[in-house]
Amino acid sequence: MPDLDILKPKSVSEATGFLRDLGDGVKVLAGGTAVVLLCHMGLLRPRYLLSLGEIPGLDYIRFEPGVGLRIGAMTTHRAVERSPLVRERCPLLAQAFHAVANVRVRNQATVGGVMAEADYASDPPCALAALDAQVVAHSPRGTRTIPVTGFVTGFYETALMPDEIVSEILVPDRGGGARGAYVKFVTRSSEDRPCVAVAALIEERDGICERLGVAVGAVAATPQRFVHVEQLAHGERLSAGLVREVAKQYAGAIDPIDDLRGSAWYRKQVIEVLVRRTIEAAGAVP
Amino acid sequence: MLIELALNVNGRDHKVAVRADETLLQVLRDRLNVLSVREACGVGMCGSCTVLVEGRPLSACLLLAFQVEGKPLVTVEGLTPDGALHPIQEAYLTASGFQCSFCTPGFILATKALLGEFPDPTDDEIREYLAGNLCRCGSYIKILQAVKAAKERS
Amino acid sequence: MTAGDRLSGYVDGLERVTGRVPYVLNMSRPGMLHAAILRSPYPHARILSIDPGPAFKIPGVVTVLTREDLERGLVAVPRFGSIIRDQPIVSMEKAHYAGAPVAAVAATDRETAKEAARLIEVQYAELPAVTDIEAAIAPGAPVVHETLDIRTKAFPDVVPDQSSGTNNCNHFRLRRGDIDAGFAESELVVEGIYRMPGTQHVPMETHVVIAEPSVNGSLTVWAATQTPYLVRAQLAEIFDLPESRVRVIVPTLGSGYGAKTYPKLEALVAALAMKAGAPVKLVLDRDEEFLTIRKHDALIKIKTGARRDGTLLARKVELWWDAGAYADVSPRFAMFGGFYAPGPYRIPNVMVDSHAVYTNKPPAGAFRGYAAPEVAMAYETHLEMVAEQLGIDPIELRSRNILRAGDRYATGEVMEDLHFPELLDDVARALASAPERGEPLLPHARRGKGAAAVMMATITPSTSAAVIKINGDGSVHVLSSSVEMGQGSRTTLSRIAADALTVPLDRVAIVDPDTDVTPFDLTSSASRGTFMMGCAVLAAADDAKDQLLGSAAELLEAHAADLELRDGGVFVKKTSRGAPFSDIIRSVRAGTIVGRGTFTTKGGLTPGTGQGIASAQWHPCTAGVEVEVDTETGAVRILKIHVNTYAGKLINRTSTELQLEGAAIFGLGAVMMEEMVYDNGRLLNPSLADYMIPSFLDVPAAFTTTIIEDHDEHAVPHGLGENGVGPIPAAVAAAVYDAVGVRLNEWPLTPEKVLRALRQVER
């Protein structure tokens, strides 16, 4: 690749300044697992790579009571999956990050990067959608917060403006009563990308469901959440029948894709089974 | 245009001039003659290009060389300071945890990382950690034996 | 002996765990250039024009190879192929598949060569393509090759039978008994159609070639090839050189599995090197590997007739193998698939027609298992169906019909050394015990068990030769063209030589394949190395021994007949009077003792009837599998695998186990997850992110093997590198049927296929 320059900003504002000034020819490099691959395959030929690796203060996991988990954009998947804080406060998130690829990729890929890449088969965006997480984005024009549920707008497309980078992910504090599960269903090797993946989060009090969050990933361009279906469970006991109904409605509401891992028809069948099983698994968490 | 990088590989400092788009794998093999690191898939799936950077296993095919500048990087050539066999290498030898051996250095480094993070893994934990290293020859059963033997030794 | 040597059962173990295995990949030559290939994007197209000019705009580009060079005398023969000369070095008038090499660039580095290749301008006129078997055999189908240049004397065992003007590449026939009478007498007839997709070997090391021309016109090639002698012969023909001026060197391979057999890219790299006047190295990227060689898609139609008591009476099988754009070794592959098709059973009336068919897809060739897994899927499923309809246990039914020593096979040859009853008993016992993990069964899960049996052949007739040099100090060199590719041939052959010459293992060194030095071997494939080359090494050791005894007679004042080898020396039998090899060699001023041995096998099948001797040795293998099927998703989980085989004289238990386990895992990949997927002839998944091979977690914890060995002093090693592949897919299919009552006849057995079948049954 001729004429590739690496830019190494030392701050977020320097980084977004580059994005504003250099426009189309810049590609942001976080961990690099996607970008380096695409460059090597000749599918991406940027003029500049904007490496975020030297910006201090983007690699952190903090918990603020009343606010939630704050995870810096350059935090690796592995750090999230192994973090005692994440495992305690949001085990569903640790599970979803653990499900990604293999340990080498997880040591390199970042929280900000996986959101910005918007790969339809990625595990973390699905879990973050179920968790009502938020993406914090910086640009020279300031900071804004984008709900994860609206963040991915299409295949490999996000709501990010060209001069914005992700600086943080925020997972709201549920007060410790939430239980979640992430289930990834593969149809070939254990190392395959998912055919269907489901994240489910239940908040219950005295056996009554106060909030149900369910997101289905790998079946469409964006993680699939249907709040009107989730609301069927609000204020009810999560009986087997109710869970089946939620699962059935999710399967009915989704128009899945066809790919090497399964046809649209097959995905529909599995969505129904997996949504049910994931809610049951979440409910079974002690 | 070439950029100058300071790389620390197997305990030695190197100054290399590389193109900005060179992967760590290319730099290690083509410029530094580290031949235990191999390309078999180019997409981070197989583990034949595993390197340990600050003790963490990474795919050299997915890293641009500058991303590891200044960070200690280890391959099987540098497992021991004097070139003697590391207990993990001895374990793989005794168990014959290999056939064509193209993937073997990757497995050995992954084993080192595994035992560093989990000194007493169960068989299932071993399999899960190493699931990202592919062996087409299918030596998994003896690789498991090798890892368990290495676990006992350390 | 180093500490490493002491620890390892392998003579080269140390280099394996230190990352120092000398793959051709690691080599470079002074002044070496790097190659990149421009490939056709169309599955079938006339090439109107090629303009390499733009490529030279990039600094560092030295030369470009196109058909123009082939037409202008760079080569004597522009096409190659071990059986049918149909593969152009680079495409000539047509591109025959999407991925076919159209031009090649040599430049100072690989990235430059690749970039330059992209700039070469090629004009194509697309032609209608045939991209599957049915399309290729339909009347009036577009023809991949209008005429075929067949070598009638290619190999003694293969005589291609094809009709020009069609896509027929070979038609193998086997006829035994009276098929119509057989079915007429049958009280039960089952029929079935089975389909398997193309798969790829996925050797971790892709194809690598370095070609270096010398100023006097000779050619040296270092190649990742399993067949150095066949490559040399092909290069000699292409460049009109005597074989004494073509040298092929193979240090070792990062696996092969058949992908690296027969000439592949050596001629292209050599032609590029000749034109550039410099050494040229080509290393395939992973996606290119998929486009270079693969395993055939298969379509099998089978009909079996039996009596009520379970005796198999008749079997009619039609098989089609999608050979892709070039024949490669497909005529032999179709022959093997044809004579494997009856299965290891006594069946008096057999009719087999096995066709290799050209399509506009990447060429298909040798692949570990060599058609046995595919045909086993068909014939073992049939055996299961017969067993079910007759109410007989399938393993019991196998035992009743399976070939025993002294029986004649469908080819008419008398079978020896099969050991099936013992193997079937062993697998039945293994299946009877529960898997290690006694997890409770979830409500939607069903468990099932299945078994299968196969019998593998080896290329017959064939030849292997070896030379043994005993050096002045009594140490030994073994010169053999057997290629070490992880099966442990260096170790095995070293042990054979060491034992025969009574010399410690660490005093024996293998000289790796070098056609200038190591004598002829047909191929390192077909599970023949330990047997064929082992016997050649023994013969060479015998020859060396005779010379040693003869030379020692004077020194020891005894008759050669009273002498024996012991402890690296020659001794008078039953005495301690003797001398080490070094003294004997010095006493006759021999310098070196050179022993040579050639081992050949006889056989072959009559064209038209397939009667004769298909294999000098048959290799039996059975497998048992337990599965758990999730009836809500169709997902199949493998709980347990047991695979067994007969090894004959066992030289190296560890490498034998590794080969058996590894082969079974190959079979697992084929039945569970592997499939090359195309869109109108364009391969969609040439990447390990999209083409799945088994990982650690895909292999069950409960995985056991049994190896039956023969301790008799006259026992002979039996080939087994491929054995484990064959029975696995059929055993998994049988286990799935046992679990949920659906018979699947297509690979891979994806959850979707299982679920669709389950839903069909529910209706």
mmCIF file of N, CA, C and O in Angstrom, chain A residues 9 22 32 35 76 106 121 130 135 142 147 168 176-177 182 199 216 230 237 254 259 267:
data_model
loop_
_atom_site.group_PDB
_atom_site.id
_atom_site.type_symbol
_atom_site.label_atom_id
_atom_site.label_comp_id
_atom_site.label_asym_id
_atom_site.label_seq_id
_atom_site.Cartn_x
_atom_site.Cartn_y
_atom_site.Cartn_z
ATOM 1 N N PRO A 9 -2.264 10.662 17.553
ATOM 2 C CA PRO A 9 -2.669 11.768 18.436
ATOM 3 C C PRO A 9 -2.456 11.409 19.899
ATOM 4 O O PRO A 9 -2.496 10.242 20.277
ATOM 5 N N LEU A 22 -8.943 15.949 7.883
ATOM 6 C CA LEU A 22 -8.470 15.095 6.797
ATOM 7 C C LEU A 22 -9.572 14.341 6.086
ATOM 8 O O LEU A 22 -9.342 13.726 5.050
ATOM 9 N N GLY A 32 -7.351 -2.804 16.102
ATOM 10 C CA GLY A 32 -6.814 -3.139 14.790
ATOM 11 C C GLY A 32 -7.293 -4.459 14.226
ATOM 12 O O GLY A 32 -7.016 -4.765 13.066
ATOM 13 N N VAL A 35 -9.485 -3.409 11.190
ATOM 14 C CA VAL A 35 -8.848 -2.512 10.217
ATOM 15 C C VAL A 35 -7.615 -3.135 9.565
ATOM 16 O O VAL A 35 -7.442 -3.063 8.351
ATOM 17 N N THR A 76 -9.618 -3.404 26.291
ATOM 18 C CA THR A 76 -9.724 -4.596 25.457
ATOM 19 C C THR A 76 -10.899 -5.471 25.898
ATOM 20 O O THR A 76 -11.358 -5.390 27.046
ATOM 21 N N ARG A 106 -9.370 -11.202 21.514
ATOM 22 C CA ARG A 106 -9.910 -10.472 22.677
ATOM 23 C C ARG A 106 -8.844 -9.660 23.404
ATOM 24 O O ARG A 106 -9.154 -8.666 24.055
ATOM 25 N N ALA A 121 -22.518 -9.629 13.257
ATOM 26 C CA ALA A 121 -22.370 -10.880 14.003
ATOM 27 C C ALA A 121 -21.602 -10.698 15.304
ATOM 28 O O ALA A 121 -21.304 -11.673 15.980
ATOM 29 N N ALA A 130 -29.270 -4.971 24.891
ATOM 30 C CA ALA A 130 -30.197 -5.476 25.914
ATOM 31 C C ALA A 130 -30.024 -4.733 27.227
ATOM 32 O O ALA A 130 -30.961 -4.633 28.023
ATOM 33 N N VAL A 135 -23.428 4.903 24.144
ATOM 34 C CA VAL A 135 -22.112 5.176 23.568
ATOM 35 C C VAL A 135 -21.826 6.654 23.752
ATOM 36 O O VAL A 135 -22.675 7.498 23.422
ATOM 37 N N GLY A 142 -17.972 18.757 20.379
ATOM 38 C CA GLY A 142 -18.398 18.454 21.753
ATOM 39 C C GLY A 142 -18.620 16.973 21.958
ATOM 40 O O GLY A 142 -18.116 16.134 21.219
ATOM 41 N N PRO A 147 -27.739 6.200 22.501
ATOM 42 C CA PRO A 147 -28.139 4.878 23.004
ATOM 43 C C PRO A 147 -27.671 3.780 22.052
ATOM 44 O O PRO A 147 -27.744 3.947 20.826
ATOM 45 N N GLU A 168 -16.220 6.213 25.197
ATOM 46 C CA GLU A 168 -16.640 5.450 26.382
ATOM 47 C C GLU A 168 -17.952 4.724 26.112
ATOM 48 O O GLU A 168 -18.757 5.144 25.276
ATOM 49 N N GLY A 176 -28.155 -3.778 41.132
ATOM 50 C CA GLY A 176 -27.721 -5.094 41.599
ATOM 51 C C GLY A 176 -28.765 -6.172 41.515
ATOM 52 O O GLY A 176 -28.492 -7.350 41.777
ATOM 53 N N GLY A 177 -29.997 -5.864 41.122
ATOM 54 C CA GLY A 177 -31.020 -6.908 41.111
ATOM 55 C C GLY A 177 -31.163 -7.600 39.775
ATOM 56 O O GLY A 177 -31.952 -8.530 39.639
ATOM 57 N N TYR A 182 -26.064 -14.565 28.266
ATOM 58 C CA TYR A 182 -25.765 -14.372 26.843
ATOM 59 C C TYR A 182 -25.529 -15.745 26.236
ATOM 60 O O TYR A 182 -24.712 -16.508 26.734
ATOM 61 N N ALA A 199 -29.066 -11.953 24.044
ATOM 62 C CA ALA A 199 -28.753 -11.414 25.372
ATOM 63 C C ALA A 199 -30.070 -11.150 26.077
ATOM 64 O O ALA A 199 -30.973 -10.550 25.499
ATOM 65 N N VAL A 216 -31.485 -9.731 20.087
ATOM 66 C CA VAL A 216 -31.044 -10.859 19.267
ATOM 67 C C VAL A 216 -30.011 -10.345 18.271
ATOM 68 O O VAL A 216 -30.254 -9.344 17.575
ATOM 69 N N GLU A 230 -41.084 -6.993 25.018
ATOM 70 C CA GLU A 230 -40.516 -7.062 26.370
ATOM 71 C C GLU A 230 -41.557 -6.615 27.394
ATOM 72 O O GLU A 230 -41.648 -7.173 28.480
ATOM 73 N N ARG A 237 -45.455 -12.486 36.318
ATOM 74 C CA ARG A 237 -44.523 -13.554 36.652
ATOM 75 C C ARG A 237 -44.002 -14.124 35.334
ATOM 76 O O ARG A 237 -44.764 -14.309 34.402
ATOM 77 N N ILE A 254 -38.822 -10.629 13.563
ATOM 78 C CA ILE A 254 -37.515 -10.461 12.929
ATOM 79 C C ILE A 254 -37.524 -11.029 11.524
ATOM 80 O O ILE A 254 -38.074 -12.101 11.275
ATOM 81 N N ASP A 259 -27.055 -16.450 5.461
ATOM 82 C CA ASP A 259 -25.616 -16.433 5.188
ATOM 83 C C ASP A 259 -25.078 -17.851 5.311
ATOM 84 O O ASP A 259 -25.861 -18.804 5.421
ATOM 85 N N ARG A 267 -32.888 -19.446 10.834
ATOM 86 C CA ARG A 267 -32.672 -18.475 11.897
ATOM 87 C C ARG A 267 -33.972 -18.196 12.645
ATOM 88 O O ARG A 267 -33.979 -18.063 13.869
#
